PDB file of N, CA and C in Angstrom:
ATOM      1  N   UNK A1041      48.456 -36.162  86.003  1.00 84.00           N
ATOM      2  CA  UNK A1041      48.426 -35.990  84.510  1.00 84.00           C
ATOM      3  C   UNK A1041      48.070 -36.952  83.892  1.00 84.00           C
ATOM      4  N   UNK A1042      48.019 -38.365  84.561  1.00 84.00           N
ATOM      5  CA  UNK A1042      48.193 -39.292  83.930  1.00 84.00           C
ATOM      6  C   UNK A1042      46.184 -39.801  83.777  1.00 84.00           C
ATOM      7  N   UNK A1043      46.277 -39.342  84.770  1.00 86.00           N
ATOM      8  CA  UNK A1043      44.805 -39.815  84.784  1.00 86.00           C
ATOM      9  C   UNK A1043      43.713 -38.898  84.052  1.00 86.00           C
ATOM     10  N   UNK A1044      44.740 -37.653  83.627  1.00 90.00           N
ATOM     11  CA  UNK A1044      44.206 -36.476  82.608  1.00 90.00           C
ATOM     12  C   UNK A1044      43.965 -37.448  81.194  1.00 90.00           C
ATOM     13  N   UNK A1045      44.658 -38.247  80.616  1.00 89.00           N
ATOM     14  CA  UNK A1045      44.938 -38.577  79.879  1.00 89.00           C
ATOM     15  C   UNK A1045      43.459 -39.862  79.819  1.00 89.00           C
ATOM     16  N   UNK A1046      43.310 -40.425  80.140  1.00 88.00           N
ATOM     17  CA  UNK A1046      41.930 -41.702  80.265  1.00 88.00           C
ATOM     18  C   UNK A1046      41.021 -41.483  79.793  1.00 88.00           C
ATOM     19  N   UNK A1047      40.383 -40.262  79.999  1.00 89.00           N
ATOM     20  CA  UNK A1047      38.930 -40.088  79.135  1.00 89.00           C
ATOM     21  C   UNK A1047      39.885 -40.515  77.841  1.00 89.00           C
ATOM     22  N   UNK A1048      40.597 -40.422  77.125  1.00 88.00           N
ATOM     23  CA  UNK A1048      40.710 -40.292  75.428  1.00 88.00           C
ATOM     24  C   UNK A1048      40.695 -42.116  75.519  1.00 88.00           C
ATOM     25  N   UNK A1049      41.095 -43.112  76.785  1.00 88.00           N
ATOM     26  CA  UNK A1049      41.446 -44.296  76.110  1.00 88.00           C
ATOM     27  C   UNK A1049      40.203 -44.699  75.129  1.00 88.00           C
ATOM     28  N   UNK A1050      39.030 -44.030  75.287  1.00 88.00           N
ATOM     29  CA  UNK A1050      38.501 -44.128  73.945  1.00 88.00           C
ATOM     30  C   UNK A1050      38.358 -44.463  72.244  1.00 88.00           C
ATOM     31  N   UNK A1051      39.324 -44.149  72.308  1.00 89.00           N
ATOM     32  CA  UNK A1051      40.416 -43.202  70.641  1.00 89.00           C
ATOM     33  C   UNK A1051      41.282 -44.014  70.522  1.00 89.00           C
ATOM     34  N   UNK A1052      41.918 -44.854  69.773  1.00 88.00           N
ATOM     35  CA  UNK A1052      42.692 -46.239  69.517  1.00 88.00           C
ATOM     36  C   UNK A1052      44.328 -45.254  68.786  1.00 88.00           C
ATOM     37  N   UNK A1053      43.437 -44.391  68.530  1.00 90.00           N
ATOM     38  CA  UNK A1053      45.015 -42.714  68.203  1.00 90.00           C
ATOM     39  C   UNK A1053      45.345 -42.022  69.326  1.00 90.00           C
ATOM     40  N   UNK A1054      45.379 -42.148  70.073  1.00 90.00           N
ATOM     41  CA  UNK A1054      45.324 -41.175  71.667  1.00 90.00           C
ATOM     42  C   UNK A1054      46.403 -42.051  72.295  1.00 90.00           C
ATOM     43  N   UNK A1055      47.601 -41.235  73.289  1.00 92.00           N
ATOM     44  CA  UNK A1055      48.694 -42.032  73.807  1.00 92.00           C
ATOM     45  C   UNK A1055      48.538 -43.010  74.676  1.00 92.00           C
ATOM     46  N   UNK A1056      47.151 -43.072  75.067  1.00 91.00           N
ATOM     47  CA  UNK A1056      46.387 -43.863  76.070  1.00 91.00           C
ATOM     48  C   UNK A1056      46.034 -44.955  75.103  1.00 91.00           C
ATOM     49  N   UNK A1057      45.599 -45.133  74.274  1.00 91.00           N
ATOM     50  CA  UNK A1057      44.755 -45.880  73.152  1.00 91.00           C
ATOM     51  C   UNK A1057      45.631 -46.776  72.512  1.00 91.00           C
ATOM     52  N   UNK A1058      46.542 -46.096  72.415  1.00 93.00           N
ATOM     53  CA  UNK A1058      47.770 -47.027  71.537  1.00 93.00           C
ATOM     54  C   UNK A1058      48.557 -47.870  73.220  1.00 93.00           C
ATOM     55  N   UNK A1059      48.697 -47.292  73.905  1.00 93.00           N
ATOM     56  CA  UNK A1059      49.004 -48.330  74.834  1.00 93.00           C
ATOM     57  C   UNK A1059      48.661 -49.369  75.733  1.00 93.00           C
ATOM     58  N   UNK A1060      47.314 -48.978  75.451  1.00 93.00           N
ATOM     59  CA  UNK A1060      45.757 -50.159  75.656  1.00 93.00           C
ATOM     60  C   UNK A1060      44.822 -50.651  74.707  1.00 93.00           C
ATOM     61  N   UNK A1061      45.205 -50.780  73.224  1.00 92.00           N
ATOM     62  CA  UNK A1061      44.424 -51.265  72.194  1.00 92.00           C
ATOM     63  C   UNK A1061      43.303 -52.251  73.007  1.00 92.00           C
ATOM     64  N   UNK A1062      43.307 -53.077  73.444  1.00 93.00           N
ATOM     65  CA  UNK A1062      42.479 -54.181  73.983  1.00 93.00           C
ATOM     66  C   UNK A1062      41.637 -54.213  74.745  1.00 93.00           C
ATOM     67  N   UNK A1063      41.640 -52.388  74.785  1.00 91.00           N
ATOM     68  CA  UNK A1063      40.719 -51.175  75.954  1.00 91.00           C
ATOM     69  C   UNK A1063      39.911 -49.991  74.641  1.00 91.00           C
ATOM     70  N   UNK A1064      40.866 -50.037  73.735  1.00 91.00           N
ATOM     71  CA  UNK A1064      40.624 -48.920  72.552  1.00 91.00           C
ATOM     72  C   UNK A1064      39.496 -49.276  72.182  1.00 91.00           C
ATOM     73  N   UNK A1065      40.521 -50.427  71.749  1.00 92.00           N
ATOM     74  CA  UNK A1065      39.810 -50.550  70.322  1.00 92.00           C
ATOM     75  C   UNK A1065      37.531 -50.863  70.318  1.00 92.00           C
ATOM     76  N   UNK A1066      37.365 -51.787  71.228  1.00 92.00           N
ATOM     77  CA  UNK A1066      35.987 -52.066  71.890  1.00 92.00           C
ATOM     78  C   UNK A1066      35.623 -50.631  71.933  1.00 92.00           C
ATOM     79  N   UNK A1067      36.254 -49.645  73.547  1.00 89.00           N
ATOM     80  CA  UNK A1067      35.718 -48.525  73.613  1.00 89.00           C
ATOM     81  C   UNK A1067      34.955 -47.796  72.728  1.00 89.00           C
ATOM     82  N   UNK A1068      36.028 -47.415  70.928  1.00 88.00           N
ATOM     83  CA  UNK A1068      35.683 -47.058  70.135  1.00 88.00           C
ATOM     84  C   UNK A1068      34.787 -47.161  69.268  1.00 88.00           C
ATOM     85  N   UNK A1069      34.800 -48.348  68.623  1.00 90.00           N
ATOM     86  CA  UNK A1069      33.503 -49.384  68.459  1.00 90.00           C
ATOM     87  C   UNK A1069      32.112 -49.369  68.947  1.00 90.00           C
ATOM     88  N   UNK A1070      32.312 -50.018  70.294  1.00 89.00           N
ATOM     89  CA  UNK A1070      30.777 -50.052  71.203  1.00 89.00           C
ATOM     90  C   UNK A1070      30.104 -48.606  71.332  1.00 89.00           C
ATOM     91  N   UNK A1071      31.305 -47.381  71.517  1.00 88.00           N
ATOM     92  CA  UNK A1071      30.422 -46.452  72.765  1.00 88.00           C
ATOM     93  C   UNK A1071      30.971 -44.724  71.272  1.00 88.00           C
ATOM     94  N   UNK A1072      32.240 -44.938  70.501  1.00 84.00           N
ATOM     95  CA  UNK A1072      32.520 -43.681  69.841  1.00 84.00           C
ATOM     96  C   UNK A1072      33.340 -43.082  70.526  1.00 84.00           C
ATOM     97  N   UNK A1073      33.858 -41.613  70.231  1.00 85.00           N
ATOM     98  CA  UNK A1073      34.850 -40.456  71.194  1.00 85.00           C
ATOM     99  C   UNK A1073      33.916 -40.152  72.025  1.00 85.00           C
ATOM    100  N   UNK A1074      34.572 -39.392  72.960  1.00 86.00           N
ATOM    101  CA  UNK A1074      33.454 -38.537  73.992  1.00 86.00           C
ATOM    102  C   UNK A1074      32.252 -38.897  74.262  1.00 86.00           C
ATOM    103  N   UNK A1075      32.044 -39.980  73.983  1.00 87.00           N
ATOM    104  CA  UNK A1075      30.342 -40.431  75.202  1.00 87.00           C
ATOM    105  C   UNK A1075      30.583 -41.135  76.545  1.00 87.00           C
ATOM    106  N   UNK A1076      30.913 -42.202  76.776  1.00 88.00           N
ATOM    107  CA  UNK A1076      31.077 -42.736  77.896  1.00 88.00           C
ATOM    108  C   UNK A1076      32.033 -42.424  78.843  1.00 88.00           C
ATOM    109  N   UNK A1077      33.586 -42.779  77.910  1.00 88.00           N
ATOM    110  CA  UNK A1077      34.554 -42.214  79.150  1.00 88.00           C
ATOM    111  C   UNK A1077      35.178 -40.798  79.446  1.00 88.00           C
ATOM    112  N   UNK A1078      34.120 -39.786  78.655  1.00 89.00           N
ATOM    113  CA  UNK A1078      33.660 -38.329  79.161  1.00 89.00           C
ATOM    114  C   UNK A1078      32.521 -37.651  79.768  1.00 89.00           C
ATOM    115  N   UNK A1079      31.498 -38.994  80.139  1.00 91.00           N
ATOM    116  CA  UNK A1079      31.184 -38.710  80.711  1.00 91.00           C
ATOM    117  C   UNK A1079      30.478 -38.194  82.235  1.00 91.00           C
ATOM    118  N   UNK A1080      29.093 -37.802  82.790  1.00 91.00           N
ATOM    119  CA  UNK A1080      29.516 -37.785  84.554  1.00 91.00           C
ATOM    120  C   UNK A1080      29.622 -39.020  85.193  1.00 91.00           C
ATOM    121  N   UNK A1081      28.808 -40.095  84.328  1.00 91.00           N
ATOM    122  CA  UNK A1081      28.517 -41.553  84.401  1.00 91.00           C
ATOM    123  C   UNK A1081      29.890 -42.165  84.853  1.00 91.00           C
ATOM    124  N   UNK A1082      31.028 -42.090  84.755  1.00 89.00           N
ATOM    125  CA  UNK A1082      32.061 -42.220  84.402  1.00 89.00           C
ATOM    126  C   UNK A1082      32.945 -41.307  85.638  1.00 89.00           C
ATOM    127  N   UNK A1083      33.152 -40.368  85.250  1.00 92.00           N
ATOM    128  CA  UNK A1083      33.315 -39.547  86.163  1.00 92.00           C
ATOM    129  C   UNK A1083      33.124 -40.064  87.655  1.00 92.00           C
ATOM    130  N   UNK A1084      32.002 -39.684  87.930  1.00 93.00           N
ATOM    131  CA  UNK A1084      31.182 -40.453  88.905  1.00 93.00           C
ATOM    132  C   UNK A1084      31.343 -41.464  89.338  1.00 93.00           C
ATOM    133  N   UNK A1085      31.965 -43.123  89.022  1.00 93.00           N
ATOM    134  CA  UNK A1085      31.643 -44.338  89.414  1.00 93.00           C
ATOM    135  C   UNK A1085      33.190 -43.915  89.787  1.00 93.00           C
ATOM    136  N   UNK A1086      34.163 -43.104  89.006  1.00 92.00           N
ATOM    137  CA  UNK A1086      35.318 -43.576  88.969  1.00 92.00           C
ATOM    138  C   UNK A1086      36.200 -42.864  90.683  1.00 92.00           C
ATOM    139  N   UNK A1087      34.853 -41.782  90.748  1.00 94.00           N
ATOM    140  CA  UNK A1087      35.122 -41.144  91.745  1.00 94.00           C
ATOM    141  C   UNK A1087      34.800 -41.701  93.381  1.00 94.00           C
ATOM    142  N   UNK A1088      34.226 -42.872  93.023  1.00 95.00           N
ATOM    143  CA  UNK A1088      32.903 -43.100  93.870  1.00 95.00           C
ATOM    144  C   UNK A1088      33.984 -44.088  94.448  1.00 95.00           C
ATOM    145  N   UNK A1089      34.567 -44.922  93.675  1.00 94.00           N
ATOM    146  CA  UNK A1089      35.200 -46.772  93.232  1.00 94.00           C
ATOM    147  C   UNK A1089      36.522 -45.346  94.415  1.00 94.00           C
ATOM    148  N   UNK A1090      36.952 -44.445  94.377  1.00 93.00           N
ATOM    149  CA  UNK A1090      38.097 -44.613  93.982  1.00 93.00           C
ATOM    150  C   UNK A1090      39.018 -43.527  96.069  1.00 93.00           C
ATOM    151  N   UNK A1091      37.844 -43.652  96.021  1.00 95.00           N
ATOM    152  CA  UNK A1091      37.456 -42.587  97.478  1.00 95.00           C
ATOM    153  C   UNK A1091      37.455 -43.295  98.245  1.00 95.00           C
ATOM    154  N   UNK A1092      37.407 -44.999  98.439  1.00 92.00           N
ATOM    155  CA  UNK A1092      37.961 -45.068  99.839  1.00 92.00           C
ATOM    156  C   UNK A1092      39.163 -45.935 100.234  1.00 92.00           C
ATOM    157  N   UNK A1093      39.929 -45.812  98.590  1.00 93.00           N
ATOM    158  CA  UNK A1093      41.418 -46.618  98.946  1.00 93.00           C
ATOM    159  C   UNK A1093      42.194 -45.517  99.075  1.00 93.00           C
ATOM    160  N   UNK A1094      41.895 -45.019  98.585  1.00 94.00           N
ATOM    161  CA  UNK A1094      42.770 -43.090  98.914  1.00 94.00           C
ATOM    162  C   UNK A1094      42.777 -42.725  99.309  1.00 94.00           C
ATOM    163  N   UNK A1095      44.144 -41.545 100.207  1.00 95.00           N
ATOM    164  CA  UNK A1095      44.159 -40.786 100.824  1.00 95.00           C
ATOM    165  C   UNK A1095      43.112 -39.526 100.018  1.00 95.00           C
ATOM    166  N   UNK A1096      43.034 -38.689 101.253  1.00 94.00           N
ATOM    167  CA  UNK A1096      41.885 -37.829 100.243  1.00 94.00           C
ATOM    168  C   UNK A1096      42.521 -36.620  99.037  1.00 94.00           C
ATOM    169  N   UNK A1097      43.894 -36.100  99.392  1.00 94.00           N
ATOM    170  CA  UNK A1097      45.056 -35.499  98.791  1.00 94.00           C
ATOM    171  C   UNK A1097      44.899 -35.842  97.078  1.00 94.00           C
ATOM    172  N   UNK A1098      45.636 -37.121  97.236  1.00 94.00           N
ATOM    173  CA  UNK A1098      45.605 -38.120  95.991  1.00 94.00           C
ATOM    174  C   UNK A1098      44.378 -38.834  95.290  1.00 94.00           C
ATOM    175  N   UNK A1099      43.158 -39.040  95.461  1.00 95.00           N
ATOM    176  CA  UNK A1099      41.993 -38.914  95.212  1.00 95.00           C
ATOM    177  C   UNK A1099      41.228 -37.597  94.554  1.00 95.00           C
ATOM    178  N   UNK A1100      41.434 -36.367  95.042  1.00 95.00           N
ATOM    179  CA  UNK A1100      41.917 -34.738  94.329  1.00 95.00           C
ATOM    180  C   UNK A1100      42.499 -34.838  93.345  1.00 95.00           C
ATOM    181  N   UNK A1101      43.733 -35.072  93.910  1.00 94.00           N
ATOM    182  CA  UNK A1101      44.256 -34.411  92.419  1.00 94.00           C
ATOM    183  C   UNK A1101      44.043 -36.175  91.210  1.00 94.00           C
ATOM    184  N   UNK A1102      43.651 -36.939  91.230  1.00 93.00           N
ATOM    185  CA  UNK A1102      43.017 -38.143  90.757  1.00 93.00           C
ATOM    186  C   UNK A1102      41.924 -37.486  90.188  1.00 93.00           C
ATOM    187  N   UNK A1103      40.955 -36.961  90.367  1.00 93.00           N
ATOM    188  CA  UNK A1103      38.671 -36.843  90.507  1.00 93.00           C
ATOM    189  C   UNK A1103      39.246 -35.047  89.179  1.00 93.00           C
ATOM    190  N   UNK A1104      40.664 -34.365  90.212  1.00 94.00           N
ATOM    191  CA  UNK A1104      40.554 -32.863  89.060  1.00 94.00           C
ATOM    192  C   UNK A1104      41.200 -33.397  87.724  1.00 94.00           C
ATOM    193  N   UNK A1105      42.228 -33.827  88.304  1.00 92.00           N
ATOM    194  CA  UNK A1105      42.344 -34.213  86.292  1.00 92.00           C
ATOM    195  C   UNK A1105      41.917 -34.901  85.570  1.00 92.00           C
ATOM    196  N   UNK A1106      40.644 -35.734  85.885  1.00 90.00           N
ATOM    197  CA  UNK A1106      39.997 -36.851  84.836  1.00 90.00           C
ATOM    198  C   UNK A1106      38.389 -35.846  84.660  1.00 90.00           C
ATOM    199  N   UNK A1107      38.760 -35.433  85.248  1.00 92.00           N
ATOM    200  CA  UNK A1107      37.354 -34.029  85.106  1.00 92.00           C
ATOM    201  C   UNK A1107      37.762 -32.464  84.638  1.00 92.00           C
ATOM    202  N   UNK A1108      39.041 -32.243  84.818  1.00 93.00           N
ATOM    203  CA  UNK A1108      39.557 -31.268  83.898  1.00 93.00           C
ATOM    204  C   UNK A1108      39.621 -32.177  82.410  1.00 93.00           C
ATOM    205  N   UNK A1109      39.705 -33.588  82.284  1.00 91.00           N
ATOM    206  CA  UNK A1109      40.184 -33.387  80.752  1.00 91.00           C
ATOM    207  C   UNK A1109      38.622 -32.554  79.861  1.00 91.00           C
ATOM    208  N   UNK A1110      37.702 -33.568  80.364  1.00 90.00           N
ATOM    209  CA  UNK A1110      36.249 -33.495  79.740  1.00 90.00           C
ATOM    210  C   UNK A1110      35.593 -31.521  79.679  1.00 90.00           C
ATOM    211  N   UNK A1111      35.661 -30.524  80.915  1.00 92.00           N
ATOM    212  CA  UNK A1111      35.705 -29.537  81.029  1.00 92.00           C
ATOM    213  C   UNK A1111      36.901 -29.000  79.613  1.00 92.00           C
ATOM    214  N   UNK A1112      38.123 -29.465  79.108  1.00 92.00           N
ATOM    215  CA  UNK A1112      38.928 -28.933  78.198  1.00 92.00           C
ATOM    216  C   UNK A1112      38.106 -29.359  77.004  1.00 92.00           C
ATOM    217  N   UNK A1113      37.902 -30.252  76.936  1.00 90.00           N
ATOM    218  CA  UNK A1113      36.424 -30.933  75.603  1.00 90.00           C
ATOM    219  C   UNK A1113      35.790 -30.055  75.158  1.00 90.00           C
ATOM    220  N   UNK A1114      34.915 -29.995  76.573  1.00 90.00           N
ATOM    221  CA  UNK A1114      33.614 -29.241  76.491  1.00 90.00           C
ATOM    222  C   UNK A1114      33.853 -28.007  75.519  1.00 90.00           C
ATOM    223  N   UNK A1115      35.214 -27.162  75.947  1.00 92.00           N
ATOM    224  CA  UNK A1115      35.583 -25.729  75.338  1.00 92.00           C
ATOM    225  C   UNK A1115      35.292 -26.137  74.185  1.00 92.00           C
ATOM    226  N   UNK A1116      35.105 -27.741  73.205  1.00 91.00           N
ATOM    227  CA  UNK A1116      36.001 -27.396  71.320  1.00 91.00           C
ATOM    228  C   UNK A1116      34.270 -27.583  70.854  1.00 91.00           C
ATOM    229  N   UNK A1117      35.024 -27.782  69.447  1.00 91.00           N
ATOM    230  CA  UNK A1117      33.332 -27.261  69.228  1.00 91.00           C
ATOM    231  C   UNK A1117      32.462 -28.669  68.864  1.00 91.00           C
ATOM    232  N   UNK A1118      33.737 -29.807  69.023  1.00 86.00           N
ATOM    233  CA  UNK A1118      33.225 -31.318  69.280  1.00 86.00           C
ATOM    234  C   UNK A1118      32.501 -31.311  70.784  1.00 86.00           C
ATOM    235  N   UNK A1119      32.389 -30.788  71.471  1.00 86.00           N
ATOM    236  CA  UNK A1119      31.754 -30.951  72.632  1.00 86.00           C
ATOM    237  C   UNK A1119      32.076 -32.856  72.843  1.00 86.00           C
ATOM    238  N   UNK A1120      31.700 -32.612  74.331  1.00 87.00           N
ATOM    239  CA  UNK A1120      31.295 -34.217  74.964  1.00 87.00           C
ATOM    240  C   UNK A1120      29.535 -34.115  75.614  1.00 87.00           C
ATOM    241  N   UNK A1121      29.629 -35.489  75.632  1.00 85.00           N
ATOM    242  CA  UNK A1121      28.189 -35.747  76.430  1.00 85.00           C
ATOM    243  C   UNK A1121      28.228 -36.059  77.505  1.00 85.00           C
ATOM    244  N   UNK A1122      28.140 -35.209  78.337  1.00 87.00           N
ATOM    245  CA  UNK A1122      28.429 -35.195  79.715  1.00 87.00           C
ATOM    246  C   UNK A1122      27.414 -35.991  80.261  1.00 87.00           C
ATOM    247  N   UNK A1123      25.962 -36.258  79.825  1.00 88.00           N
ATOM    248  CA  UNK A1123      24.170 -36.821  80.156  1.00 88.00           C
ATOM    249  C   UNK A1123      24.496 -38.083  79.639  1.00 88.00           C
ATOM    250  N   UNK A1124      25.748 -38.917  78.870  1.00 86.00           N
ATOM    251  CA  UNK A1124      25.272 -40.040  77.852  1.00 86.00           C
ATOM    252  C   UNK A1124      25.011 -40.884  79.313  1.00 86.00           C
ATOM    253  N   UNK A1125      24.388 -41.490  79.006  1.00 82.00           N
ATOM    254  CA  UNK A1125      23.331 -42.624  77.813  1.00 82.00           C
ATOM    255  C   UNK A1125      21.743 -40.912  77.565  1.00 82.00           C
ATOM    256  N   UNK A1126      21.680 -40.867  78.390  1.00 80.00           N
ATOM    257  CA  UNK A1126      19.960 -39.694  77.788  1.00 80.00           C
ATOM    258  C   UNK A1126      20.769 -39.436  76.585  1.00 80.00           C
TER     259      UNK A1126
END
């Protein structure tokens, strides 16, 4: 569940954005909402990094939480920048 909140780190008003304002504010200023943190680029990077250090079950649960957030946001009218920055 915690990893499902992680993509909203780029929004200062989100739960995780209020917990980590020193990360959230620069992300929001430089990239905007639903760009870098919702992209396949970041999701693949996180998945590759975690794969080395976590057991497979934990890894799968965390990656599914991370990706499910972007899939849910994709269903809204604003959509998601899957292939950010291209």
